[in-house]
PDB file of C-alpha atoms in Angstrom:
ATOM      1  CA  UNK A   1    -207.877-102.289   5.338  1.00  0.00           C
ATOM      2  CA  UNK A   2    -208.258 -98.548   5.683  1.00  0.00           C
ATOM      3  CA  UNK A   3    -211.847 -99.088   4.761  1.00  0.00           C
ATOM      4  CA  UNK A   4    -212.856-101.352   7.227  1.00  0.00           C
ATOM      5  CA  UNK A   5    -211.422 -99.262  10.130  1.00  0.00           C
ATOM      6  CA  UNK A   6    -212.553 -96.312   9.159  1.00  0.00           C
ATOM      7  CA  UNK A   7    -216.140 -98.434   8.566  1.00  0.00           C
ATOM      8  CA  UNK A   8    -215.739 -99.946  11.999  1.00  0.00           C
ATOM      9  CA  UNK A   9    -215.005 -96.087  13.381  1.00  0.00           C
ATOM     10  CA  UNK A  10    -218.157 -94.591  11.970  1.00  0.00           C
ATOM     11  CA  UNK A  11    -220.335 -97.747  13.067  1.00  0.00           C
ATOM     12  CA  UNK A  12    -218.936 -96.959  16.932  1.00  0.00           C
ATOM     13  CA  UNK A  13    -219.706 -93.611  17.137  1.00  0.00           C
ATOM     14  CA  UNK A  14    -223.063 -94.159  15.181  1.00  0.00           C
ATOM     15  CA  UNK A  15    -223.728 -96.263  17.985  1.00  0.00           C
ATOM     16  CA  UNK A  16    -222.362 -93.532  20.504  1.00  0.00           C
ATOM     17  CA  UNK A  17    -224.902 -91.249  19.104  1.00  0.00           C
ATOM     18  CA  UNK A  18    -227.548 -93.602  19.287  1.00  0.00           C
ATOM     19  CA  UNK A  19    -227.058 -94.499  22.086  1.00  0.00           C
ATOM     20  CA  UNK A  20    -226.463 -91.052  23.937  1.00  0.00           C
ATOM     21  CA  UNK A  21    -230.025 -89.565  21.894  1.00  0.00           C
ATOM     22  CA  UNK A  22    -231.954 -92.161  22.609  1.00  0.00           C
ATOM     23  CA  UNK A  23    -230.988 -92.322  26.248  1.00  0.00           C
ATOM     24  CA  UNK A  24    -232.460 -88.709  26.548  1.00  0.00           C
ATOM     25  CA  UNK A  25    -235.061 -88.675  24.025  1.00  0.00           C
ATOM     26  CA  UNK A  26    -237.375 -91.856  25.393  1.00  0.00           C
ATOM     27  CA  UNK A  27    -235.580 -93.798  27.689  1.00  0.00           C
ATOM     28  CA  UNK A  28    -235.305 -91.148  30.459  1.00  0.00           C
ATOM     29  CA  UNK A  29    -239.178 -90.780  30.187  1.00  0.00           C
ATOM     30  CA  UNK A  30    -239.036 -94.865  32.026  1.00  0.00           C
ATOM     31  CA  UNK A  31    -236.055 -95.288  33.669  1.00  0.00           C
ATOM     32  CA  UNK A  32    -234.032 -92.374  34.549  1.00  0.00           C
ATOM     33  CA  UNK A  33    -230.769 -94.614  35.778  1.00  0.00           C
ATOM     34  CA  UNK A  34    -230.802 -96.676  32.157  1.00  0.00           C
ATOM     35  CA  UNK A  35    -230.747 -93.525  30.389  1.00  0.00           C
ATOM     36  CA  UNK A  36    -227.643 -92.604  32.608  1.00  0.00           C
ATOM     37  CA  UNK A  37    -225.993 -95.868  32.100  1.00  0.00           C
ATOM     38  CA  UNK A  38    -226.734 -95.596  28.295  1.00  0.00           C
ATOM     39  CA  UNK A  39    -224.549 -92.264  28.650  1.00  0.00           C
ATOM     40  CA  UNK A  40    -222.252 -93.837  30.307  1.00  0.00           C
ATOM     41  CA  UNK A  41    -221.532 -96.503  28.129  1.00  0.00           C
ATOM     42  CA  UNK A  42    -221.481 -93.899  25.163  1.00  0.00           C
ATOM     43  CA  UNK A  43    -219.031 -92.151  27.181  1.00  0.00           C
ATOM     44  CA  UNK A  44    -216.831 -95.080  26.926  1.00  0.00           C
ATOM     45  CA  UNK A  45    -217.094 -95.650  23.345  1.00  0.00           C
ATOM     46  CA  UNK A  46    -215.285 -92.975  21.489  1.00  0.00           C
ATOM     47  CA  UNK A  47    -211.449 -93.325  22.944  1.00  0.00           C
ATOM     48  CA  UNK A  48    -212.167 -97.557  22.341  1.00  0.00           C
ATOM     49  CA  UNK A  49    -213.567 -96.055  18.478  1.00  0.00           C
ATOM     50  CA  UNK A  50    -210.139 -93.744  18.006  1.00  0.00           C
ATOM     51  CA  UNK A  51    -207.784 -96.971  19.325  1.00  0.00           C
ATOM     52  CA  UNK A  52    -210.119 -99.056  16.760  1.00  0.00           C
ATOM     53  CA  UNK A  53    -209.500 -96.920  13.877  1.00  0.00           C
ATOM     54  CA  UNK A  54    -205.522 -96.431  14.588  1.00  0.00           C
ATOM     55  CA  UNK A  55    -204.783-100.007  15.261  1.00  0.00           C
ATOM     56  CA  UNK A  56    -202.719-101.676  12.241  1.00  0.00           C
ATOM     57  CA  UNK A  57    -202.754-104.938  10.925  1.00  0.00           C
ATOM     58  CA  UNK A  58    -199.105-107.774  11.354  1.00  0.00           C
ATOM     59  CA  UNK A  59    -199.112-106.302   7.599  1.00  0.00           C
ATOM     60  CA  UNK A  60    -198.522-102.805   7.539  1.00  0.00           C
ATOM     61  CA  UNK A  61    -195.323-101.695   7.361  1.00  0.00           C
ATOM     62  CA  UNK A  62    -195.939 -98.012   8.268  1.00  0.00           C
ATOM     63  CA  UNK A  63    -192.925 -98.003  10.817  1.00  0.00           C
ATOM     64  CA  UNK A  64    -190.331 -99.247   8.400  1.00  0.00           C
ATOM     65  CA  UNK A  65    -191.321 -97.590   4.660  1.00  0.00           C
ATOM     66  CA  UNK A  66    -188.699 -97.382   2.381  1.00  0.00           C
ATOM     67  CA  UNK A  67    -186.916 -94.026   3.598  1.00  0.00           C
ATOM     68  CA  UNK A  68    -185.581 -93.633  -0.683  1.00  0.00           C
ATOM     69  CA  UNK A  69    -181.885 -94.198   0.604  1.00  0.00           C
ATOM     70  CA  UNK A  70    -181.308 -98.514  -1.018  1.00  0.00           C
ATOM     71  CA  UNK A  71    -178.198 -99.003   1.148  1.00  0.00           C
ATOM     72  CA  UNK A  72    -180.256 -97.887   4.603  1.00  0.00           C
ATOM     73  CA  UNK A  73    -183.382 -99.632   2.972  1.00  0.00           C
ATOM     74  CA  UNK A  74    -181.497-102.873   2.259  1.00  0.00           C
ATOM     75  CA  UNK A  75    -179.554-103.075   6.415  1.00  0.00           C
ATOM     76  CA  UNK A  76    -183.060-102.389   7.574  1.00  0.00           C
ATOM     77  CA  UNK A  77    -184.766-105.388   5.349  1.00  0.00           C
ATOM     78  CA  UNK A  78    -181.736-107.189   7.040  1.00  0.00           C
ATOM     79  CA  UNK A  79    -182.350-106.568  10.340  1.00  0.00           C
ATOM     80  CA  UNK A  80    -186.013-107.349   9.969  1.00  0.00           C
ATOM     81  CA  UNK A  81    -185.483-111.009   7.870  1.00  0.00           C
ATOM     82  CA  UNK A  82    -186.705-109.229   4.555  1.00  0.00           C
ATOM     83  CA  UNK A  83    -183.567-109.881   3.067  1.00  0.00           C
ATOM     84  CA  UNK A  84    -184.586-110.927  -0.597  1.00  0.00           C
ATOM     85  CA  UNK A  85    -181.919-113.032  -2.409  1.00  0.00           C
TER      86      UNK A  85
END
């Protein structure tokens, strides 16, 4: 899982560069507001690339890892329906 987000990260801001060099590099040479939109839209992508890579899955449990104390560990499985029997 931490592959594929990080894999998904890189491929946005990839883009982002892409799309922010190439706006400059030829586009501007045709159409001046394209290449602006293009920077625009790369603007855009790297806070949606950040939320991308932090976003977890129904499966993590990263807000509720065992905290090493069994008799906290074991009300908190409670709480949650974990309860193993």
């Amino acid at each position: 899982m931490y592959a594929r987000r990080r894999r998904n990260y890189f491929q946005m801001m990839g883009g982002c560069v892409v799309l922010f060099v190439s706006a400059w590099a030829v586009v501007r040479l045709w159409s001046m507001p394209v290449a602006i939109g293009m920077c625009v839209v790369a603007m855009v992508i790297p806070p949606v690339a950040a939320m991308v890579a932090n976003r977890r899955g129904p499966d993590d449990r990263w807000w509720d890892d065992p905290s090493g104390d069994p008799k906290s560990d074991e009300w908190w499985d409670e709480l949650d329906g974990r309860k193993r029997r």
